[in-house]
PDB file of C-alpha atoms in Angstrom:
ATOM      1  CA  MET A   1     -78.172 -28.676  27.668  1.00  0.00           C
ATOM      2  CA  LEU A   2     -75.186 -28.874  25.384  1.00  0.00           C
ATOM      3  CA  THR A   3     -75.668 -28.535  21.593  1.00  0.00           C
ATOM      4  CA  ARG A   4     -74.639 -31.578  19.412  1.00  0.00           C
ATOM      5  CA  THR A   5     -72.020 -28.653  17.987  1.00  0.00           C
ATOM      6  CA  ASP A   6     -70.700 -28.732  21.632  1.00  0.00           C
ATOM      7  CA  ILE A   7     -70.637 -32.272  22.472  1.00  0.00           C
ATOM      8  CA  GLN A   8     -67.306 -34.200  22.742  1.00  0.00           C
ATOM      9  CA  THR A   9     -67.502 -36.265  19.517  1.00  0.00           C
ATOM     10  CA  GLU A  10     -64.130 -38.655  19.826  1.00  0.00           C
ATOM     11  CA  MET A  11     -65.765 -41.967  20.841  1.00  0.00           C
ATOM     12  CA  PHE A  12     -62.999 -44.180  21.300  1.00  0.00           C
ATOM     13  CA  ALA A  13     -63.521 -48.034  22.290  1.00  0.00           C
ATOM     14  CA  ARG A  14     -61.788 -48.751  25.808  1.00  0.00           C
ATOM     15  CA  PRO A  15     -58.339 -49.920  25.478  1.00  0.00           C
ATOM     16  CA  GLY A  16     -57.736 -53.573  24.290  1.00  0.00           C
ATOM     17  CA  SER A  17     -60.833 -53.470  22.246  1.00  0.00           C
ATOM     18  CA  SER A  18     -60.477 -54.865  18.333  1.00  0.00           C
ATOM     19  CA  PRO A  19     -60.303 -52.629  15.433  1.00  0.00           C
ATOM     20  CA  VAL A  20     -63.610 -52.244  13.891  1.00  0.00           C
ATOM     21  CA  ARG A  21     -64.102 -54.506  10.504  1.00  0.00           C
ATOM     22  CA  TRP A  22     -64.241 -52.157   7.857  1.00  0.00           C
ATOM     23  CA  ARG A  23     -66.511 -53.867   4.851  1.00  0.00           C
ATOM     24  CA  ILE A  24     -66.986 -52.723   1.300  1.00  0.00           C
ATOM     25  CA  SER A  25     -69.545 -54.223  -0.928  1.00  0.00           C
ATOM     26  CA  ASP A  26     -68.395 -54.061  -4.544  1.00  0.00           C
ATOM     27  CA  ALA A  27     -71.953 -54.430  -6.085  1.00  0.00           C
ATOM     28  CA  PRO A  28     -75.314 -52.978  -5.212  1.00  0.00           C
ATOM     29  CA  VAL A  29     -77.020 -55.011  -2.247  1.00  0.00           C
ATOM     30  CA  PRO A  30     -80.714 -55.498  -2.026  1.00  0.00           C
ATOM     31  CA  TYR A  31     -82.147 -53.666   1.174  1.00  0.00           C
ATOM     32  CA  GLU A  32     -83.843 -56.959   2.467  1.00  0.00           C
ATOM     33  CA  LYS A  33     -80.268 -58.405   2.244  1.00  0.00           C
ATOM     34  CA  ALA A  34     -78.738 -55.809   3.937  1.00  0.00           C
ATOM     35  CA  SER A  35     -81.147 -55.604   6.693  1.00  0.00           C
ATOM     36  CA  GLU A  36     -80.814 -59.264   7.495  1.00  0.00           C
ATOM     37  CA  GLU A  37     -77.249 -59.057   7.439  1.00  0.00           C
ATOM     38  CA  MET A  38     -77.244 -56.054   9.853  1.00  0.00           C
ATOM     39  CA  GLU A  39     -79.556 -58.276  12.127  1.00  0.00           C
ATOM     40  CA  ARG A  40     -77.078 -60.965  12.218  1.00  0.00           C
ATOM     41  CA  GLU A  41     -74.153 -58.724  12.960  1.00  0.00           C
ATOM     42  CA  VAL A  42     -75.828 -56.812  15.649  1.00  0.00           C
ATOM     43  CA  ALA A  43     -76.715 -59.994  17.452  1.00  0.00           C
ATOM     44  CA  ALA A  44     -73.266 -61.346  17.113  1.00  0.00           C
ATOM     45  CA  ILE A  45     -71.703 -58.060  18.378  1.00  0.00           C
ATOM     46  CA  ALA A  46     -74.069 -57.926  21.451  1.00  0.00           C
ATOM     47  CA  ASP A  47     -73.297 -61.280  22.346  1.00  0.00           C
ATOM     48  CA  GLY A  48     -69.649 -61.067  22.271  1.00  0.00           C
ATOM     49  CA  LYS A  49     -69.200 -63.339  19.174  1.00  0.00           C
ATOM     50  CA  ALA A  50     -68.018 -60.389  16.759  1.00  0.00           C
ATOM     51  CA  ASP A  51     -66.111 -57.397  16.324  1.00  0.00           C
ATOM     52  CA  GLU A  52     -67.647 -54.008  15.628  1.00  0.00           C
ATOM     53  CA  LEU A  53     -68.335 -53.641  11.719  1.00  0.00           C
ATOM     54  CA  VAL A  54     -68.684 -50.422   9.534  1.00  0.00           C
ATOM     55  CA  TRP A  55     -70.194 -51.627   6.052  1.00  0.00           C
ATOM     56  CA  LEU A  56     -70.212 -49.380   3.087  1.00  0.00           C
ATOM     57  CA  LEU A  57     -72.423 -50.280   0.109  1.00  0.00           C
ATOM     58  CA  GLU A  58     -75.073 -48.787  -2.586  1.00  0.00           C
ATOM     59  CA  HIS A  59     -78.422 -50.040  -2.751  1.00  0.00           C
ATOM     60  CA  PRO A  60     -80.751 -50.389  -6.089  1.00  0.00           C
ATOM     61  CA  PRO A  61     -82.914 -47.416  -6.184  1.00  0.00           C
ATOM     62  CA  LEU A  62     -85.393 -47.607  -3.184  1.00  0.00           C
ATOM     63  CA  TYR A  63     -87.277 -45.571  -0.344  1.00  0.00           C
ATOM     64  CA  THR A  64     -87.105 -46.143   3.253  1.00  0.00           C
ATOM     65  CA  ALA A  65     -89.580 -45.191   5.955  1.00  0.00           C
ATOM     66  CA  GLY A  66     -87.931 -44.184   9.304  1.00  0.00           C
ATOM     67  CA  THR A  67     -89.899 -44.822  12.597  1.00  0.00           C
ATOM     68  CA  SER A  68     -91.130 -40.830  12.175  1.00  0.00           C
ATOM     69  CA  ALA A  69     -92.395 -41.257   8.794  1.00  0.00           C
ATOM     70  CA  ASN A  70     -95.380 -39.352   7.566  1.00  0.00           C
ATOM     71  CA  ALA A  71     -97.460 -41.296   4.678  1.00  0.00           C
ATOM     72  CA  ALA A  72     -98.142 -37.871   3.259  1.00  0.00           C
ATOM     73  CA  ASP A  73     -94.424 -37.482   2.623  1.00  0.00           C
ATOM     74  CA  LEU A  74     -94.450 -40.782   0.023  1.00  0.00           C
ATOM     75  CA  ILE A  75     -95.419 -38.434  -2.857  1.00  0.00           C
ATOM     76  CA  GLN A  76     -94.648 -41.247  -5.641  1.00  0.00           C
ATOM     77  CA  PRO A  77     -95.285 -44.418  -3.878  1.00  0.00           C
ATOM     78  CA  ASP A  78     -95.051 -46.619  -7.090  1.00  0.00           C
ATOM     79  CA  ARG A  79     -91.662 -45.350  -8.222  1.00  0.00           C
ATOM     80  CA  PHE A  80     -89.583 -47.495  -6.337  1.00  0.00           C
ATOM     81  CA  PRO A  81     -89.869 -49.964  -3.797  1.00  0.00           C
ATOM     82  CA  VAL A  82     -90.492 -48.653  -0.050  1.00  0.00           C
ATOM     83  CA  TYR A  83     -89.223 -50.415   2.868  1.00  0.00           C
ATOM     84  CA  ALA A  84     -90.401 -49.508   6.574  1.00  0.00           C
ATOM     85  CA  THR A  85     -87.272 -49.596   8.744  1.00  0.00           C
ATOM     86  CA  GLY A  86     -86.585 -49.644  12.614  1.00  0.00           C
ATOM     87  CA  ARG A  87     -84.326 -46.644  12.282  1.00  0.00           C
ATOM     88  CA  GLY A  88     -85.133 -43.055  13.541  1.00  0.00           C
ATOM     89  CA  GLY A  89     -86.150 -40.441  10.993  1.00  0.00           C
ATOM     90  CA  GLU A  90     -88.521 -40.050   8.122  1.00  0.00           C
ATOM     91  CA  TYR A  91     -88.495 -41.122   4.341  1.00  0.00           C
ATOM     92  CA  THR A  92     -85.248 -41.171   2.502  1.00  0.00           C
ATOM     93  CA  TYR A  93     -83.835 -42.357  -0.676  1.00  0.00           C
ATOM     94  CA  HIS A  94     -81.013 -44.810  -1.477  1.00  0.00           C
ATOM     95  CA  GLY A  95     -79.632 -45.609  -4.810  1.00  0.00           C
ATOM     96  CA  PRO A  96     -76.372 -45.920  -7.163  1.00  0.00           C
ATOM     97  CA  GLY A  97     -74.089 -43.147  -6.586  1.00  0.00           C
ATOM     98  CA  GLN A  98     -74.793 -42.808  -2.864  1.00  0.00           C
ATOM     99  CA  ARG A  99     -72.250 -44.183  -0.371  1.00  0.00           C
ATOM    100  CA  VAL A 100     -74.214 -45.859   2.616  1.00  0.00           C
ATOM    101  CA  VAL A 101     -72.947 -46.631   5.645  1.00  0.00           C
ATOM    102  CA  TYR A 102     -73.991 -48.972   8.237  1.00  0.00           C
ATOM    103  CA  VAL A 103     -72.284 -48.694  11.272  1.00  0.00           C
ATOM    104  CA  MET A 104     -72.506 -51.453  14.052  1.00  0.00           C
ATOM    105  CA  LEU A 105     -70.655 -50.225  16.991  1.00  0.00           C
ATOM    106  CA  ASP A 106     -71.045 -51.356  20.670  1.00  0.00           C
ATOM    107  CA  LEU A 107     -71.496 -48.344  22.693  1.00  0.00           C
ATOM    108  CA  LYS A 108     -70.803 -50.206  25.921  1.00  0.00           C
ATOM    109  CA  ARG A 109     -67.358 -50.114  24.748  1.00  0.00           C
ATOM    110  CA  ARG A 110     -67.397 -46.612  24.078  1.00  0.00           C
ATOM    111  CA  THR A 111     -70.095 -43.989  25.328  1.00  0.00           C
ATOM    112  CA  GLN A 112     -73.559 -44.760  26.161  1.00  0.00           C
ATOM    113  CA  ASP A 113     -74.860 -41.620  25.013  1.00  0.00           C
ATOM    114  CA  VAL A 114     -77.102 -41.624  21.859  1.00  0.00           C
ATOM    115  CA  ARG A 115     -76.998 -37.556  21.484  1.00  0.00           C
ATOM    116  CA  ALA A 116     -72.987 -37.869  21.651  1.00  0.00           C
ATOM    117  CA  TYR A 117     -73.201 -40.929  19.200  1.00  0.00           C
ATOM    118  CA  VAL A 118     -75.289 -38.706  16.593  1.00  0.00           C
ATOM    119  CA  ALA A 119     -72.867 -36.005  16.792  1.00  0.00           C
ATOM    120  CA  ALA A 120     -69.875 -38.244  16.449  1.00  0.00           C
ATOM    121  CA  LEU A 121     -71.640 -39.612  12.888  1.00  0.00           C
ATOM    122  CA  GLU A 122     -72.277 -36.014  12.125  1.00  0.00           C
ATOM    123  CA  ASP A 123     -68.585 -35.168  12.770  1.00  0.00           C
ATOM    124  CA  VAL A 124     -67.416 -38.214  10.502  1.00  0.00           C
ATOM    125  CA  ILE A 125     -69.290 -36.632   7.750  1.00  0.00           C
ATOM    126  CA  ILE A 126     -68.196 -33.079   8.263  1.00  0.00           C
ATOM    127  CA  ARG A 127     -64.562 -34.291   8.719  1.00  0.00           C
ATOM    128  CA  THR A 128     -64.988 -36.280   5.252  1.00  0.00           C
ATOM    129  CA  LEU A 129     -66.063 -33.320   3.354  1.00  0.00           C
ATOM    130  CA  ASP A 130     -63.527 -30.999   4.799  1.00  0.00           C
ATOM    131  CA  LYS A 131     -60.947 -33.273   3.385  1.00  0.00           C
ATOM    132  CA  MET A 132     -62.629 -32.237  -0.018  1.00  0.00           C
ATOM    133  CA  ASN A 133     -62.789 -28.475   0.808  1.00  0.00           C
ATOM    134  CA  VAL A 134     -66.709 -28.821   1.227  1.00  0.00           C
ATOM    135  CA  ARG A 135     -67.735 -27.255   4.354  1.00  0.00           C
ATOM    136  CA  GLY A 136     -70.426 -29.269   5.654  1.00  0.00           C
ATOM    137  CA  GLU A 137     -72.530 -27.961   8.861  1.00  0.00           C
ATOM    138  CA  ARG A 138     -74.866 -29.410  11.268  1.00  0.00           C
ATOM    139  CA  ARG A 139     -78.008 -27.838  12.420  1.00  0.00           C
ATOM    140  CA  GLU A 140     -79.729 -28.312  15.819  1.00  0.00           C
ATOM    141  CA  ASP A 141     -83.270 -28.698  14.516  1.00  0.00           C
ATOM    142  CA  ARG A 142     -82.324 -31.159  11.759  1.00  0.00           C
ATOM    143  CA  VAL A 143     -80.246 -34.275  11.967  1.00  0.00           C
ATOM    144  CA  GLY A 144     -77.924 -34.659   8.878  1.00  0.00           C
ATOM    145  CA  VAL A 145     -75.143 -32.399   7.362  1.00  0.00           C
ATOM    146  CA  TRP A 146     -76.125 -29.428   5.237  1.00  0.00           C
ATOM    147  CA  VAL A 147     -73.884 -27.481   2.621  1.00  0.00           C
ATOM    148  CA  ARG A 148     -74.770 -23.474   2.169  1.00  0.00           C
ATOM    149  CA  ARG A 149     -75.719 -22.895  -1.358  1.00  0.00           C
ATOM    150  CA  PRO A 150     -75.335 -18.890  -1.842  1.00  0.00           C
ATOM    151  CA  GLU A 151     -75.420 -18.997  -5.703  1.00  0.00           C
ATOM    152  CA  LYS A 152     -79.294 -20.149  -5.229  1.00  0.00           C
ATOM    153  CA  PRO A 153     -82.217 -17.618  -4.284  1.00  0.00           C
ATOM    154  CA  VAL A 154     -82.502 -16.783  -0.694  1.00  0.00           C
ATOM    155  CA  LEU A 155     -85.095 -18.514   1.494  1.00  0.00           C
ATOM    156  CA  PRO A 156     -88.191 -16.889   2.219  1.00  0.00           C
ATOM    157  CA  ASP A 157     -87.035 -15.772   5.615  1.00  0.00           C
ATOM    158  CA  GLY A 158     -84.036 -14.094   4.015  1.00  0.00           C
ATOM    159  CA  THR A 159     -81.762 -16.771   5.062  1.00  0.00           C
ATOM    160  CA  VAL A 160     -78.963 -18.345   2.559  1.00  0.00           C
ATOM    161  CA  SER A 161     -80.329 -21.708   0.832  1.00  0.00           C
ATOM    162  CA  GLU A 162     -79.036 -24.659   1.974  1.00  0.00           C
ATOM    163  CA  ASP A 163     -79.110 -28.059   0.673  1.00  0.00           C
ATOM    164  CA  LYS A 164     -78.424 -31.788   2.446  1.00  0.00           C
ATOM    165  CA  ILE A 165     -75.881 -33.764   1.191  1.00  0.00           C
ATOM    166  CA  ALA A 166     -75.854 -36.363   3.875  1.00  0.00           C
ATOM    167  CA  ALA A 167     -78.453 -38.239   5.909  1.00  0.00           C
ATOM    168  CA  LEU A 168     -78.473 -39.895   9.179  1.00  0.00           C
ATOM    169  CA  GLY A 169     -80.768 -42.487  10.768  1.00  0.00           C
ATOM    170  CA  ILE A 170     -79.910 -44.946  13.479  1.00  0.00           C
ATOM    171  CA  ARG A 171     -81.190 -47.491  15.839  1.00  0.00           C
ATOM    172  CA  LEU A 172     -79.810 -49.182  18.872  1.00  0.00           C
ATOM    173  CA  ARG A 173     -80.215 -52.666  20.391  1.00  0.00           C
ATOM    174  CA  LYS A 174     -78.560 -53.570  23.502  1.00  0.00           C
ATOM    175  CA  TRP A 175     -76.458 -50.526  22.989  1.00  0.00           C
ATOM    176  CA  VAL A 176     -75.362 -51.688  19.668  1.00  0.00           C
ATOM    177  CA  SER A 177     -76.012 -49.602  16.698  1.00  0.00           C
ATOM    178  CA  PHE A 178     -77.350 -50.307  13.531  1.00  0.00           C
ATOM    179  CA  HIS A 179     -78.142 -48.247  10.359  1.00  0.00           C
ATOM    180  CA  GLY A 180     -76.077 -45.162   9.959  1.00  0.00           C
ATOM    181  CA  LEU A 181     -75.582 -42.604   7.129  1.00  0.00           C
ATOM    182  CA  SER A 182     -75.415 -41.913   3.544  1.00  0.00           C
ATOM    183  CA  ILE A 183     -73.386 -39.269   1.847  1.00  0.00           C
ATOM    184  CA  ASN A 184     -74.609 -38.078  -1.810  1.00  0.00           C
ATOM    185  CA  VAL A 185     -71.502 -38.539  -3.986  1.00  0.00           C
ATOM    186  CA  ASP A 186     -73.163 -38.565  -7.627  1.00  0.00           C
ATOM    187  CA  PRO A 187     -76.831 -40.023  -7.222  1.00  0.00           C
ATOM    188  CA  ASP A 188     -79.583 -38.872  -9.540  1.00  0.00           C
ATOM    189  CA  LEU A 189     -80.969 -36.225  -7.585  1.00  0.00           C
ATOM    190  CA  SER A 190     -84.405 -36.428  -9.601  1.00  0.00           C
ATOM    191  CA  HIS A 191     -84.979 -39.635  -7.443  1.00  0.00           C
ATOM    192  CA  PHE A 192     -85.552 -37.570  -4.329  1.00  0.00           C
ATOM    193  CA  THR A 193     -88.637 -35.819  -5.848  1.00  0.00           C
ATOM    194  CA  GLY A 194     -90.678 -39.003  -5.123  1.00  0.00           C
ATOM    195  CA  ILE A 195     -90.598 -38.352  -1.258  1.00  0.00           C
ATOM    196  CA  VAL A 196     -90.334 -35.217   1.115  1.00  0.00           C
ATOM    197  CA  PRO A 197     -86.631 -36.287   1.997  1.00  0.00           C
ATOM    198  CA  CYS A 198     -86.732 -36.619   5.897  1.00  0.00           C
ATOM    199  CA  GLY A 199     -89.917 -34.769   5.747  1.00  0.00           C
ATOM    200  CA  ILE A 200     -88.343 -30.972   5.164  1.00  0.00           C
ATOM    201  CA  THR A 201     -89.743 -28.956   2.218  1.00  0.00           C
ATOM    202  CA  GLN A 202     -87.724 -26.089   2.495  1.00  0.00           C
ATOM    203  CA  TYR A 203     -84.426 -27.217   1.808  1.00  0.00           C
ATOM    204  CA  GLY A 204     -83.233 -29.188  -1.136  1.00  0.00           C
ATOM    205  CA  VAL A 205     -80.728 -31.763  -1.799  1.00  0.00           C
ATOM    206  CA  THR A 206     -77.230 -31.801  -3.453  1.00  0.00           C
ATOM    207  CA  SER A 207     -74.274 -34.358  -4.060  1.00  0.00           C
ATOM    208  CA  LEU A 208     -70.395 -33.580  -4.343  1.00  0.00           C
ATOM    209  CA  VAL A 209     -70.701 -33.894  -7.981  1.00  0.00           C
ATOM    210  CA  ASP A 210     -73.766 -31.547  -8.201  1.00  0.00           C
ATOM    211  CA  LEU A 211     -71.059 -29.218  -6.098  1.00  0.00           C
ATOM    212  CA  GLY A 212     -68.624 -29.411  -8.915  1.00  0.00           C
ATOM    213  CA  LEU A 213     -66.460 -32.004  -7.396  1.00  0.00           C
ATOM    214  CA  PRO A 214     -65.638 -34.578 -10.072  1.00  0.00           C
ATOM    215  CA  VAL A 215     -65.158 -37.578  -7.447  1.00  0.00           C
ATOM    216  CA  MET A 216     -65.773 -41.266  -7.265  1.00  0.00           C
ATOM    217  CA  ILE A 217     -67.136 -43.344  -4.486  1.00  0.00           C
ATOM    218  CA  GLU A 218     -63.795 -44.892  -4.160  1.00  0.00           C
ATOM    219  CA  ASP A 219     -62.544 -41.835  -3.287  1.00  0.00           C
ATOM    220  CA  VAL A 220     -64.901 -40.828  -0.916  1.00  0.00           C
ATOM    221  CA  ASP A 221     -64.272 -44.145   0.748  1.00  0.00           C
ATOM    222  CA  VAL A 222     -60.522 -43.276   1.505  1.00  0.00           C
ATOM    223  CA  LEU A 223     -61.332 -40.031   3.199  1.00  0.00           C
ATOM    224  CA  LEU A 224     -64.424 -41.483   5.050  1.00  0.00           C
ATOM    225  CA  ARG A 225     -62.150 -44.346   6.661  1.00  0.00           C
ATOM    226  CA  GLN A 226     -59.584 -41.447   7.784  1.00  0.00           C
ATOM    227  CA  ALA A 227     -62.322 -39.736   9.220  1.00  0.00           C
ATOM    228  CA  PHE A 228     -63.964 -42.340  11.135  1.00  0.00           C
ATOM    229  CA  GLU A 229     -60.760 -43.262  12.392  1.00  0.00           C
ATOM    230  CA  GLU A 230     -60.227 -39.967  13.744  1.00  0.00           C
ATOM    231  CA  VAL A 231     -63.365 -40.020  15.755  1.00  0.00           C
ATOM    232  CA  PHE A 232     -64.040 -43.615  16.682  1.00  0.00           C
ATOM    233  CA  GLY A 233     -60.388 -45.075  16.118  1.00  0.00           C
ATOM    234  CA  ALA A 234     -58.465 -47.886  14.391  1.00  0.00           C
ATOM    235  CA  THR A 235     -60.273 -49.900  11.606  1.00  0.00           C
ATOM    236  CA  GLU A 236     -59.223 -53.382   9.677  1.00  0.00           C
ATOM    237  CA  SER A 237     -60.108 -54.326   6.455  1.00  0.00           C
ATOM    238  CA  GLU A 238     -62.139 -57.476   6.085  1.00  0.00           C
ATOM    239  CA  VAL A 239     -59.967 -60.326   4.407  1.00  0.00           C
ATOM    240  CA  VAL A 240     -62.776 -61.117   1.921  1.00  0.00           C
ATOM    241  CA  GLN A 241     -64.694 -58.304   0.436  1.00  0.00           C
ATOM    242  CA  GLN A 242     -68.391 -58.868  -0.029  1.00  0.00           C
ATOM    243  CA  THR A 243     -69.827 -59.044  -3.301  1.00  0.00           C
ATOM    244  CA  GLY A 244     -73.506 -58.077  -2.377  1.00  0.00           C
TER     245      GLY A 244
END
């Protein structure tokens, strides 16, 4: 079986498809509101009543539990609101300084292959980081994108320390995707200590600012859009940006 690294990650839509709508919210969006909006958009896309959508936003501080979440990994259940979600994966944190990207694509117009789609989303993240001279890497036994931290103590098995810089969790309905990915730009990394992020204890969490890059979310957005178009094709800004 091909690894995710070996999979062809370009997933352009079939000829004649409309550009993907590109939406950026300029204020934090409550999780319940975002979830309801995703449900509406996914239904419209599946019914052919709306074009595909990528929605960039931030959330207030919160934890979400994926379908594989282990209750023992919620270390501080009273720290922030906790939301059960239908995406794959375990517990993760969302909050200010983290770019959340909800990706609603109709894979019937692209490639009906879940592993290829996950690899393509990882590739978008890796390409985005590469444009900032950060080497992001995927791991076959862990979904998401990782950076090596040779300046930190080696792991017990003698390998170089690694930190997670981007998380990924998806769901499909009628072959339309929702949920998506998150990239840590400058969140409060201490907020991750209330959970075992993605159920993994032996690795840490980092951000672009933690790695020494003085970037803003708006800077990352420009590069993220470039990377997305390299993998998935054309986008088109929505005329009216959402305000949360």
